[in-house]
Amino acid sequence: MRKVDDSLAIWLQQFNHELTASIAADSEFNTASVRAGLATITRTFITDIPHIEMITDDIIENVAIRIYHPQPQTALPVLVYLHGGGHVAGNLEVYDPICRKLALACQYIIVAIDYRLAPEYPYPAAINDVRLCLQHLFSRLNKMAVNYIPYLAIGGDSAGGALAATVCAIEDDKIHINKQVLIYPSLDYTLSLPSVVINGNGYFLQRNKVQWYFEQYFQNHQDRSMASPLWLPIWSGFPSTLVITTEFCPLRDEGITYYHKLCQQGISAQHYHVPDMVHAFLNLENVVPLHCQQLYAVIGAFLKADDTK
């Protein structure tokens, strides 16, 4: 029997009450409120901000990045991290606490990319930003004298997972990605799988909000199936992948289907399913702290395994 975590269920009840009141007031989604909402929730529910010895802001090809090095005197592998937010919200500041925690849990250098957002910059601007950063990343780290191992992983949550998976699906001789981490990723822009309906209301991320996000991202009548990582071909150089899903997430089935597709194609893949969580629970850390700690540990274990081979 499906059951939401008790602490989360209490919080969800209040959230859904406020959401109902907002709908009754005829409050529609808009860019400013969605961006402020993600920032406020993350700031409110992630209050433990760990110290990282080296944090540096820089620019690669006109794209802002932030580098987190947990041991500046030690050469470590690199994880490029792409934040969530439906391609509309999120930035380096909002995801700063999560990147800090990833750096410590994984013992990787985290490079967060401040890719361009819709609706100001629709598809495929964000993908282009990420690819440019990846193509020039190691040369930039060399110029900055960052102590690193030239071993590259990429990861992201939600829309950031979509960007990561999209980049991994593109054959590019200037980019070699060894591992991929997808946290409750958005992989099907057609929203065609059952969990979109099953979990589309009452579990934090609403189906109509996802639809609104995609309307901002795709503005030129693109074929959304051709843009969806779930439906893109898997090539021989695809990285080893960890797919993380949650039971009460509208995007659940996309991640599960993607994992099985990778396995069928002979790609090394792992699937970690959280049976009592919702989408974006890392941003709700104070509500479900043990679940967040466990997830960081799972990601760290995956990235540390054979991480210099």
PDB file of C-alpha atoms in Angstrom:
ATOM      1  CA  MET A   1       0.000   0.000   0.000  1.00  0.00           C
ATOM      2  CA  ARG A   2       1.350   3.426  -0.951  1.00  0.00           C
ATOM      3  CA  LYS A   3       1.954   5.772   1.953  1.00  0.00           C
ATOM      4  CA  VAL A   4       3.625   9.170   2.161  1.00  0.00           C
ATOM      5  CA  ASP A   5       6.132   9.667   4.987  1.00  0.00           C
ATOM      6  CA  ASP A   6       4.302  10.863   8.126  1.00  0.00           C
ATOM      7  CA  SER A   7       6.219  14.130   8.540  1.00  0.00           C
ATOM      8  CA  LEU A   8       5.883  14.909   4.873  1.00  0.00           C
ATOM      9  CA  ALA A   9       2.151  14.123   4.937  1.00  0.00           C
ATOM     10  CA  ILE A  10       1.600  16.764   7.625  1.00  0.00           C
ATOM     11  CA  TRP A  11       3.491  19.355   5.599  1.00  0.00           C
ATOM     12  CA  LEU A  12       1.673  18.369   2.395  1.00  0.00           C
ATOM     13  CA  GLN A  13      -1.683  18.886   4.057  1.00  0.00           C
ATOM     14  CA  GLN A  14      -0.783  22.489   4.833  1.00  0.00           C
ATOM     15  CA  PHE A  15       0.755  23.030   1.399  1.00  0.00           C
ATOM     16  CA  ASN A  16      -2.344  21.689  -0.359  1.00  0.00           C
ATOM     17  CA  HIS A  17      -4.580  23.879   1.802  1.00  0.00           C
ATOM     18  CA  GLU A  18      -2.602  26.957   0.756  1.00  0.00           C
ATOM     19  CA  LEU A  19      -2.620  25.794  -2.859  1.00  0.00           C
ATOM     20  CA  THR A  20      -6.406  25.428  -2.810  1.00  0.00           C
ATOM     21  CA  ALA A  21      -6.740  28.933  -1.393  1.00  0.00           C
ATOM     22  CA  SER A  22      -4.465  30.259  -4.123  1.00  0.00           C
ATOM     23  CA  ILE A  23      -6.558  28.589  -6.830  1.00  0.00           C
ATOM     24  CA  ALA A  24      -9.738  29.973  -5.287  1.00  0.00           C
ATOM     25  CA  ALA A  25      -8.201  33.441  -5.518  1.00  0.00           C
ATOM     26  CA  ASP A  26      -7.634  32.791  -9.231  1.00  0.00           C
ATOM     27  CA  SER A  27      -3.887  33.056  -8.828  1.00  0.00           C
ATOM     28  CA  GLU A  28      -2.230  31.919 -12.058  1.00  0.00           C
ATOM     29  CA  PHE A  29       1.325  30.758 -12.578  1.00  0.00           C
ATOM     30  CA  ASN A  30       3.747  33.479 -13.575  1.00  0.00           C
ATOM     31  CA  THR A  31       7.485  33.580 -13.932  1.00  0.00           C
ATOM     32  CA  ALA A  32       8.178  35.874 -10.984  1.00  0.00           C
ATOM     33  CA  SER A  33       6.039  33.957  -8.497  1.00  0.00           C
ATOM     34  CA  VAL A  34       7.357  30.561  -9.582  1.00  0.00           C
ATOM     35  CA  ARG A  35      10.960  31.707  -9.220  1.00  0.00           C
ATOM     36  CA  ALA A  36      10.285  33.309  -5.857  1.00  0.00           C
ATOM     37  CA  GLY A  37       8.403  30.224  -4.703  1.00  0.00           C
ATOM     38  CA  LEU A  38      11.280  27.828  -5.374  1.00  0.00           C
ATOM     39  CA  ALA A  39      13.754  30.196  -3.736  1.00  0.00           C
ATOM     40  CA  THR A  40      11.566  30.666  -0.658  1.00  0.00           C
ATOM     41  CA  ILE A  41      10.855  26.973  -0.147  1.00  0.00           C
ATOM     42  CA  THR A  42      14.515  26.048  -0.506  1.00  0.00           C
ATOM     43  CA  ARG A  43      15.684  28.833   1.792  1.00  0.00           C
ATOM     44  CA  THR A  44      13.031  27.942   4.380  1.00  0.00           C
ATOM     45  CA  PHE A  45      13.637  24.205   4.469  1.00  0.00           C
ATOM     46  CA  ILE A  46      17.404  23.963   3.984  1.00  0.00           C
ATOM     47  CA  THR A  47      18.892  25.845   6.906  1.00  0.00           C
ATOM     48  CA  ASP A  48      21.958  23.682   7.571  1.00  0.00           C
ATOM     49  CA  ILE A  49      24.529  25.277   5.249  1.00  0.00           C
ATOM     50  CA  PRO A  50      27.840  23.397   5.521  1.00  0.00           C
ATOM     51  CA  HIS A  51      31.205  25.067   5.090  1.00  0.00           C
ATOM     52  CA  ILE A  52      33.151  24.316   1.901  1.00  0.00           C
ATOM     53  CA  GLU A  53      36.821  25.204   1.916  1.00  0.00           C
ATOM     54  CA  MET A  54      36.879  26.687  -1.588  1.00  0.00           C
ATOM     55  CA  ILE A  55      33.954  28.272  -3.438  1.00  0.00           C
ATOM     56  CA  THR A  56      34.704  30.310  -6.557  1.00  0.00           C
ATOM     57  CA  ASP A  57      32.469  32.027  -9.100  1.00  0.00           C
ATOM     58  CA  ASP A  58      33.646  32.188 -12.689  1.00  0.00           C
ATOM     59  CA  ILE A  59      32.432  32.351 -16.288  1.00  0.00           C
ATOM     60  CA  ILE A  60      32.787  29.892 -19.162  1.00  0.00           C
ATOM     61  CA  GLU A  61      31.780  31.175 -22.589  1.00  0.00           C
ATOM     62  CA  ASN A  62      29.528  33.862 -21.056  1.00  0.00           C
ATOM     63  CA  VAL A  63      27.820  31.345 -18.760  1.00  0.00           C
ATOM     64  CA  ALA A  64      28.202  31.842 -15.010  1.00  0.00           C
ATOM     65  CA  ILE A  65      29.438  28.885 -12.974  1.00  0.00           C
ATOM     66  CA  ARG A  66      30.184  28.241  -9.326  1.00  0.00           C
ATOM     67  CA  ILE A  67      32.914  25.831  -8.255  1.00  0.00           C
ATOM     68  CA  TYR A  68      32.858  23.992  -4.918  1.00  0.00           C
ATOM     69  CA  HIS A  69      36.096  22.231  -3.950  1.00  0.00           C
ATOM     70  CA  PRO A  70      35.880  20.375  -0.617  1.00  0.00           C
ATOM     71  CA  GLN A  71      39.658  19.697  -0.511  1.00  0.00           C
ATOM     72  CA  PRO A  72      41.521  22.319  -2.566  1.00  0.00           C
ATOM     73  CA  GLN A  73      44.891  20.694  -1.884  1.00  0.00           C
ATOM     74  CA  THR A  74      43.697  17.358  -3.277  1.00  0.00           C
ATOM     75  CA  ALA A  75      42.948  16.529  -6.897  1.00  0.00           C
ATOM     76  CA  LEU A  76      39.338  15.345  -7.113  1.00  0.00           C
ATOM     77  CA  PRO A  77      37.008  14.327  -9.952  1.00  0.00           C
ATOM     78  CA  VAL A  78      34.398  16.775 -11.219  1.00  0.00           C
ATOM     79  CA  LEU A  79      30.592  16.697 -11.071  1.00  0.00           C
ATOM     80  CA  VAL A  80      28.798  19.265 -13.206  1.00  0.00           C
ATOM     81  CA  TYR A  81      25.465  19.957 -11.514  1.00  0.00           C
ATOM     82  CA  LEU A  82      22.357  21.334 -13.216  1.00  0.00           C
ATOM     83  CA  HIS A  83      19.654  22.672 -10.934  1.00  0.00           C
ATOM     84  CA  GLY A  84      15.944  21.957 -11.156  1.00  0.00           C
ATOM     85  CA  GLY A  85      13.102  24.432 -11.541  1.00  0.00           C
ATOM     86  CA  GLY A  86      11.134  23.408 -14.620  1.00  0.00           C
ATOM     87  CA  HIS A  87      13.535  25.225 -16.982  1.00  0.00           C
ATOM     88  CA  VAL A  88      12.027  28.447 -15.569  1.00  0.00           C
ATOM     89  CA  ALA A  89      13.253  28.801 -11.968  1.00  0.00           C
ATOM     90  CA  GLY A  90      16.381  28.170  -9.917  1.00  0.00           C
ATOM     91  CA  ASN A  91      19.879  29.613 -10.019  1.00  0.00           C
ATOM     92  CA  LEU A  92      23.286  29.353  -8.363  1.00  0.00           C
ATOM     93  CA  GLU A  93      22.101  30.996  -5.147  1.00  0.00           C
ATOM     94  CA  VAL A  94      18.973  28.885  -4.716  1.00  0.00           C
ATOM     95  CA  TYR A  95      20.877  25.626  -5.165  1.00  0.00           C
ATOM     96  CA  ASP A  96      23.966  26.657  -3.230  1.00  0.00           C
ATOM     97  CA  PRO A  97      23.092  24.527  -0.144  1.00  0.00           C
ATOM     98  CA  ILE A  98      22.439  21.418  -2.235  1.00  0.00           C
ATOM     99  CA  CYS A  99      25.714  21.838  -4.135  1.00  0.00           C
ATOM    100  CA  ARG A 100      27.615  22.213  -0.872  1.00  0.00           C
ATOM    101  CA  LYS A 101      26.096  18.999   0.462  1.00  0.00           C
ATOM    102  CA  LEU A 102      26.875  17.152  -2.762  1.00  0.00           C
ATOM    103  CA  ALA A 103      30.502  18.275  -2.628  1.00  0.00           C
ATOM    104  CA  LEU A 104      30.897  16.896   0.885  1.00  0.00           C
ATOM    105  CA  ALA A 105      28.933  13.688   0.348  1.00  0.00           C
ATOM    106  CA  CYS A 106      30.600  12.803  -2.947  1.00  0.00           C
ATOM    107  CA  GLN A 107      34.071  14.285  -2.413  1.00  0.00           C
ATOM    108  CA  TYR A 108      33.858  15.687  -5.916  1.00  0.00           C
ATOM    109  CA  ILE A 109      34.477  19.181  -7.183  1.00  0.00           C
ATOM    110  CA  ILE A 110      30.996  20.476  -7.962  1.00  0.00           C
ATOM    111  CA  VAL A 111      30.636  22.852 -10.898  1.00  0.00           C
ATOM    112  CA  ALA A 112      27.156  24.389 -10.897  1.00  0.00           C
ATOM    113  CA  ILE A 113      26.067  25.949 -14.188  1.00  0.00           C
ATOM    114  CA  ASP A 114      23.777  28.980 -14.243  1.00  0.00           C
ATOM    115  CA  TYR A 115      22.188  28.085 -17.569  1.00  0.00           C
ATOM    116  CA  ARG A 116      19.682  30.425 -19.202  1.00  0.00           C
ATOM    117  CA  LEU A 117      16.022  30.062 -18.264  1.00  0.00           C
ATOM    118  CA  ALA A 118      12.718  30.156 -20.105  1.00  0.00           C
ATOM    119  CA  PRO A 119      10.601  32.004 -21.026  1.00  0.00           C
ATOM    120  CA  GLU A 120      13.259  34.638 -21.748  1.00  0.00           C
ATOM    121  CA  TYR A 121      15.493  31.980 -23.304  1.00  0.00           C
ATOM    122  CA  PRO A 122      13.445  29.006 -24.521  1.00  0.00           C
ATOM    123  CA  TYR A 123      14.593  25.613 -25.783  1.00  0.00           C
ATOM    124  CA  PRO A 124      17.373  24.859 -26.681  1.00  0.00           C
ATOM    125  CA  ALA A 125      19.274  27.751 -25.023  1.00  0.00           C
ATOM    126  CA  ALA A 126      19.931  25.885 -21.768  1.00  0.00           C
ATOM    127  CA  ILE A 127      21.240  22.816 -23.597  1.00  0.00           C
ATOM    128  CA  ASN A 128      23.602  24.996 -25.610  1.00  0.00           C
ATOM    129  CA  ASP A 129      24.884  26.644 -22.422  1.00  0.00           C
ATOM    130  CA  VAL A 130      25.583  23.313 -20.761  1.00  0.00           C
ATOM    131  CA  ARG A 131      27.359  21.886 -23.798  1.00  0.00           C
ATOM    132  CA  LEU A 132      29.565  24.968 -24.139  1.00  0.00           C
ATOM    133  CA  CYS A 133      30.545  24.765 -20.488  1.00  0.00           C
ATOM    134  CA  LEU A 134      31.358  21.075 -20.754  1.00  0.00           C
ATOM    135  CA  GLN A 135      33.445  21.571 -23.894  1.00  0.00           C
ATOM    136  CA  HIS A 136      35.600  24.221 -22.220  1.00  0.00           C
ATOM    137  CA  LEU A 137      35.438  23.071 -18.600  1.00  0.00           C
ATOM    138  CA  PHE A 138      38.812  21.419 -18.138  1.00  0.00           C
ATOM    139  CA  SER A 139      40.690  24.167 -19.985  1.00  0.00           C
ATOM    140  CA  ARG A 140      39.039  26.703 -17.701  1.00  0.00           C
ATOM    141  CA  LEU A 141      39.906  24.714 -14.582  1.00  0.00           C
ATOM    142  CA  ASN A 142      43.506  24.559 -15.804  1.00  0.00           C
ATOM    143  CA  LYS A 143      43.647  28.341 -16.193  1.00  0.00           C
ATOM    144  CA  MET A 144      42.211  28.733 -12.698  1.00  0.00           C
ATOM    145  CA  ALA A 145      44.789  26.270 -11.312  1.00  0.00           C
ATOM    146  CA  VAL A 146      42.041  24.157  -9.753  1.00  0.00           C
ATOM    147  CA  ASN A 147      43.337  20.854  -8.387  1.00  0.00           C
ATOM    148  CA  TYR A 148      41.240  18.266 -10.225  1.00  0.00           C
ATOM    149  CA  ILE A 149      41.242  14.833 -11.839  1.00  0.00           C
ATOM    150  CA  PRO A 150      40.038  14.866 -15.481  1.00  0.00           C
ATOM    151  CA  TYR A 151      37.144  12.556 -14.703  1.00  0.00           C
ATOM    152  CA  LEU A 152      33.731  14.022 -15.424  1.00  0.00           C
ATOM    153  CA  ALA A 153      30.289  13.251 -14.051  1.00  0.00           C
ATOM    154  CA  ILE A 154      27.096  15.162 -14.728  1.00  0.00           C
ATOM    155  CA  GLY A 155      23.969  15.348 -12.628  1.00  0.00           C
ATOM    156  CA  GLY A 156      20.798  17.264 -12.050  1.00  0.00           C
ATOM    157  CA  ASP A 157      17.395  17.198 -10.458  1.00  0.00           C
ATOM    158  CA  SER A 158      14.082  17.518 -12.290  1.00  0.00           C
ATOM    159  CA  ALA A 159      14.625  19.835 -15.286  1.00  0.00           C
ATOM    160  CA  GLY A 160      18.344  19.735 -14.555  1.00  0.00           C
ATOM    161  CA  GLY A 161      18.140  15.979 -14.978  1.00  0.00           C
ATOM    162  CA  ALA A 162      16.492  16.539 -18.348  1.00  0.00           C
ATOM    163  CA  LEU A 163      19.399  18.726 -19.443  1.00  0.00           C
ATOM    164  CA  ALA A 164      21.975  16.225 -18.193  1.00  0.00           C
ATOM    165  CA  ALA A 165      20.310  13.316 -19.977  1.00  0.00           C
ATOM    166  CA  THR A 166      19.934  15.350 -23.168  1.00  0.00           C
ATOM    167  CA  VAL A 167      23.617  16.257 -23.227  1.00  0.00           C
ATOM    168  CA  CYS A 168      24.592  12.643 -22.565  1.00  0.00           C
ATOM    169  CA  ALA A 169      22.518  11.551 -25.569  1.00  0.00           C
ATOM    170  CA  ILE A 170      24.449  13.833 -27.945  1.00  0.00           C
ATOM    171  CA  GLU A 171      27.643  12.375 -29.410  1.00  0.00           C
ATOM    172  CA  ASP A 172      30.313  15.048 -29.020  1.00  0.00           C
ATOM    173  CA  ASP A 173      34.016  14.279 -29.316  1.00  0.00           C
ATOM    174  CA  LYS A 174      34.780  17.334 -27.159  1.00  0.00           C
ATOM    175  CA  ILE A 175      32.837  15.954 -24.181  1.00  0.00           C
ATOM    176  CA  HIS A 176      33.504  12.689 -22.361  1.00  0.00           C
ATOM    177  CA  ILE A 177      31.136  12.035 -19.462  1.00  0.00           C
ATOM    178  CA  ASN A 178      31.928   9.075 -17.230  1.00  0.00           C
ATOM    179  CA  LYS A 179      28.884   9.042 -14.961  1.00  0.00           C
ATOM    180  CA  GLN A 180      25.419  10.530 -14.811  1.00  0.00           C
ATOM    181  CA  VAL A 181      23.172  11.135 -11.775  1.00  0.00           C
ATOM    182  CA  LEU A 182      19.507  11.898 -12.400  1.00  0.00           C
ATOM    183  CA  ILE A 183      17.413  12.949  -9.398  1.00  0.00           C
ATOM    184  CA  TYR A 184      13.663  12.592 -10.039  1.00  0.00           C
ATOM    185  CA  PRO A 185      14.379  13.679 -13.632  1.00  0.00           C
ATOM    186  CA  SER A 186      12.014  15.153 -16.195  1.00  0.00           C
ATOM    187  CA  LEU A 187      12.582  12.934 -19.223  1.00  0.00           C
ATOM    188  CA  ASP A 188       9.329  12.954 -21.207  1.00  0.00           C
ATOM    189  CA  TYR A 189       8.115  16.316 -22.459  1.00  0.00           C
ATOM    190  CA  THR A 190       5.025  14.615 -23.923  1.00  0.00           C
ATOM    191  CA  LEU A 191       3.810  13.741 -20.396  1.00  0.00           C
ATOM    192  CA  SER A 192       2.475  10.460 -21.722  1.00  0.00           C
ATOM    193  CA  LEU A 193       3.128   8.022 -18.860  1.00  0.00           C
ATOM    194  CA  PRO A 194       0.630   7.029 -16.127  1.00  0.00           C
ATOM    195  CA  SER A 195       2.311   8.632 -13.103  1.00  0.00           C
ATOM    196  CA  VAL A 196       1.687  12.093 -14.566  1.00  0.00           C
ATOM    197  CA  VAL A 197      -2.005  11.492 -13.889  1.00  0.00           C
ATOM    198  CA  ILE A 198      -1.700   9.214 -10.841  1.00  0.00           C
ATOM    199  CA  ASN A 199       0.547  11.665  -8.973  1.00  0.00           C
ATOM    200  CA  GLY A 200      -0.538  14.824 -10.749  1.00  0.00           C
ATOM    201  CA  ASN A 201      -2.396  16.411  -7.841  1.00  0.00           C
ATOM    202  CA  GLY A 202      -1.796  16.559  -4.111  1.00  0.00           C
ATOM    203  CA  TYR A 203       1.885  15.636  -4.074  1.00  0.00           C
ATOM    204  CA  PHE A 204       3.703  18.995  -4.247  1.00  0.00           C
ATOM    205  CA  LEU A 205       4.461  19.072  -7.989  1.00  0.00           C
ATOM    206  CA  GLN A 206       1.180  19.437  -9.850  1.00  0.00           C
ATOM    207  CA  ARG A 207       0.540  18.212 -13.368  1.00  0.00           C
ATOM    208  CA  ASN A 208      -0.772  21.596 -14.515  1.00  0.00           C
ATOM    209  CA  LYS A 209       2.391  23.285 -13.263  1.00  0.00           C
ATOM    210  CA  VAL A 210       4.548  20.878 -15.251  1.00  0.00           C
ATOM    211  CA  GLN A 211       2.451  21.649 -18.331  1.00  0.00           C
ATOM    212  CA  TRP A 212       2.926  25.373 -17.717  1.00  0.00           C
ATOM    213  CA  TYR A 213       6.691  24.913 -17.363  1.00  0.00           C
ATOM    214  CA  PHE A 214       6.863  23.164 -20.722  1.00  0.00           C
ATOM    215  CA  GLU A 215       4.782  25.856 -22.393  1.00  0.00           C
ATOM    216  CA  GLN A 216       7.416  28.371 -21.306  1.00  0.00           C
ATOM    217  CA  TYR A 217      10.270  26.162 -22.494  1.00  0.00           C
ATOM    218  CA  PHE A 218       8.872  25.164 -25.899  1.00  0.00           C
ATOM    219  CA  GLN A 219       7.680  28.268 -27.719  1.00  0.00           C
ATOM    220  CA  ASN A 220       8.131  27.365 -31.385  1.00  0.00           C
ATOM    221  CA  HIS A 221       5.951  24.272 -31.857  1.00  0.00           C
ATOM    222  CA  GLN A 222       8.872  21.873 -31.491  1.00  0.00           C
ATOM    223  CA  ASP A 223       8.278  18.129 -31.571  1.00  0.00           C
ATOM    224  CA  ARG A 224       8.450  17.484 -27.835  1.00  0.00           C
ATOM    225  CA  SER A 225       9.022  13.764 -28.258  1.00  0.00           C
ATOM    226  CA  MET A 226      12.184  14.486 -30.277  1.00  0.00           C
ATOM    227  CA  ALA A 227      13.394  16.742 -27.453  1.00  0.00           C
ATOM    228  CA  SER A 228      12.622  14.214 -24.695  1.00  0.00           C
ATOM    229  CA  PRO A 229      15.620  12.303 -23.317  1.00  0.00           C
ATOM    230  CA  LEU A 230      13.381   9.284 -22.746  1.00  0.00           C
ATOM    231  CA  TRP A 231      12.794   8.899 -26.480  1.00  0.00           C
ATOM    232  CA  LEU A 232      16.296   9.772 -27.709  1.00  0.00           C
ATOM    233  CA  PRO A 233      18.563   6.942 -28.923  1.00  0.00           C
ATOM    234  CA  ILE A 234      21.198   5.528 -26.596  1.00  0.00           C
ATOM    235  CA  TRP A 235      24.676   5.450 -28.103  1.00  0.00           C
ATOM    236  CA  SER A 236      27.644   3.251 -27.219  1.00  0.00           C
ATOM    237  CA  GLY A 237      29.503   5.960 -25.287  1.00  0.00           C
ATOM    238  CA  PHE A 238      26.668   6.583 -22.853  1.00  0.00           C
ATOM    239  CA  PRO A 239      27.848   7.019 -19.229  1.00  0.00           C
ATOM    240  CA  SER A 240      27.108   4.780 -16.289  1.00  0.00           C
ATOM    241  CA  THR A 241      23.914   6.180 -14.794  1.00  0.00           C
ATOM    242  CA  LEU A 242      22.129   6.402 -11.449  1.00  0.00           C
ATOM    243  CA  VAL A 243      18.401   7.127 -11.762  1.00  0.00           C
ATOM    244  CA  ILE A 244      16.584   8.283  -8.621  1.00  0.00           C
ATOM    245  CA  THR A 245      12.792   8.238  -8.504  1.00  0.00           C
ATOM    246  CA  THR A 246      10.146   8.836  -5.854  1.00  0.00           C
ATOM    247  CA  GLU A 247       6.819   7.060  -5.563  1.00  0.00           C
ATOM    248  CA  PHE A 248       4.628  10.165  -5.323  1.00  0.00           C
ATOM    249  CA  CYS A 249       6.178  12.065  -8.221  1.00  0.00           C
ATOM    250  CA  PRO A 250       4.385  12.800 -11.504  1.00  0.00           C
ATOM    251  CA  LEU A 251       7.683  12.089 -13.278  1.00  0.00           C
ATOM    252  CA  ARG A 252       8.190   8.704 -11.584  1.00  0.00           C
ATOM    253  CA  ASP A 253       7.437   6.499 -14.582  1.00  0.00           C
ATOM    254  CA  GLU A 254       9.743   8.478 -16.858  1.00  0.00           C
ATOM    255  CA  GLY A 255      12.717   7.699 -14.656  1.00  0.00           C
ATOM    256  CA  ILE A 256      11.806   4.033 -14.266  1.00  0.00           C
ATOM    257  CA  THR A 257      11.248   3.590 -18.009  1.00  0.00           C
ATOM    258  CA  TYR A 258      14.529   5.352 -18.768  1.00  0.00           C
ATOM    259  CA  TYR A 259      16.416   3.079 -16.374  1.00  0.00           C
ATOM    260  CA  HIS A 260      15.012  -0.039 -18.055  1.00  0.00           C
ATOM    261  CA  LYS A 261      15.843   1.385 -21.481  1.00  0.00           C
ATOM    262  CA  LEU A 262      19.474   1.889 -20.452  1.00  0.00           C
ATOM    263  CA  CYS A 263      19.679  -1.661 -19.109  1.00  0.00           C
ATOM    264  CA  GLN A 264      18.183  -3.066 -22.309  1.00  0.00           C
ATOM    265  CA  GLN A 265      20.806  -1.169 -24.304  1.00  0.00           C
ATOM    266  CA  GLY A 266      23.617  -2.648 -22.223  1.00  0.00           C
ATOM    267  CA  ILE A 267      24.448   0.554 -20.343  1.00  0.00           C
ATOM    268  CA  SER A 268      25.575   0.233 -16.730  1.00  0.00           C
ATOM    269  CA  ALA A 269      22.698   1.658 -14.700  1.00  0.00           C
ATOM    270  CA  GLN A 270      21.351   1.697 -11.156  1.00  0.00           C
ATOM    271  CA  HIS A 271      17.893   2.642  -9.930  1.00  0.00           C
ATOM    272  CA  TYR A 272      17.203   4.007  -6.442  1.00  0.00           C
ATOM    273  CA  HIS A 273      13.520   4.403  -5.622  1.00  0.00           C
ATOM    274  CA  VAL A 274      12.248   6.271  -2.555  1.00  0.00           C
ATOM    275  CA  PRO A 275       8.832   4.762  -1.750  1.00  0.00           C
ATOM    276  CA  ASP A 276       7.416   7.446   0.554  1.00  0.00           C
ATOM    277  CA  MET A 277       8.685  10.706  -0.966  1.00  0.00           C
ATOM    278  CA  VAL A 278       7.487  13.363  -3.398  1.00  0.00           C
ATOM    279  CA  HIS A 279       9.260  15.266  -6.152  1.00  0.00           C
ATOM    280  CA  ALA A 280      11.931  17.765  -5.055  1.00  0.00           C
ATOM    281  CA  PHE A 281      12.201  16.486  -1.497  1.00  0.00           C
ATOM    282  CA  LEU A 282      15.854  17.557  -1.317  1.00  0.00           C
ATOM    283  CA  ASN A 283      14.514  21.116  -1.244  1.00  0.00           C
ATOM    284  CA  LEU A 284      12.394  20.166   1.800  1.00  0.00           C
ATOM    285  CA  GLU A 285      15.278  18.916   3.918  1.00  0.00           C
ATOM    286  CA  ASN A 286      14.046  20.115   7.312  1.00  0.00           C
ATOM    287  CA  VAL A 287      10.793  18.200   6.777  1.00  0.00           C
ATOM    288  CA  VAL A 288      12.514  14.914   5.853  1.00  0.00           C
ATOM    289  CA  PRO A 289      16.154  15.226   6.982  1.00  0.00           C
ATOM    290  CA  LEU A 290      16.950  11.513   7.180  1.00  0.00           C
ATOM    291  CA  HIS A 291      15.685  10.884   3.664  1.00  0.00           C
ATOM    292  CA  CYS A 292      17.914  13.676   2.370  1.00  0.00           C
ATOM    293  CA  GLN A 293      20.954  12.379   4.232  1.00  0.00           C
ATOM    294  CA  GLN A 294      20.363   8.926   2.795  1.00  0.00           C
ATOM    295  CA  LEU A 295      20.008  10.243  -0.738  1.00  0.00           C
ATOM    296  CA  TYR A 296      23.261  12.195  -0.558  1.00  0.00           C
ATOM    297  CA  ALA A 297      24.937   9.019   0.715  1.00  0.00           C
ATOM    298  CA  VAL A 298      23.533   6.972  -2.183  1.00  0.00           C
ATOM    299  CA  ILE A 299      24.764   9.521  -4.717  1.00  0.00           C
ATOM    300  CA  GLY A 300      28.157   9.653  -3.035  1.00  0.00           C
ATOM    301  CA  ALA A 301      28.518   5.873  -3.078  1.00  0.00           C
ATOM    302  CA  PHE A 302      27.647   5.709  -6.773  1.00  0.00           C
ATOM    303  CA  LEU A 303      30.122   8.424  -7.730  1.00  0.00           C
ATOM    304  CA  LYS A 304      32.929   7.114  -5.527  1.00  0.00           C
ATOM    305  CA  ALA A 305      32.734   3.573  -6.919  1.00  0.00           C
ATOM    306  CA  ASP A 306      35.634   3.122  -9.354  1.00  0.00           C
ATOM    307  CA  ASP A 307      35.620   6.871  -9.772  1.00  0.00           C
ATOM    308  CA  THR A 308      39.043   7.198 -11.354  1.00  0.00           C
ATOM    309  CA  LYS A 309      38.788   4.367 -13.869  1.00  0.00           C
TER     310      LYS A 309
END
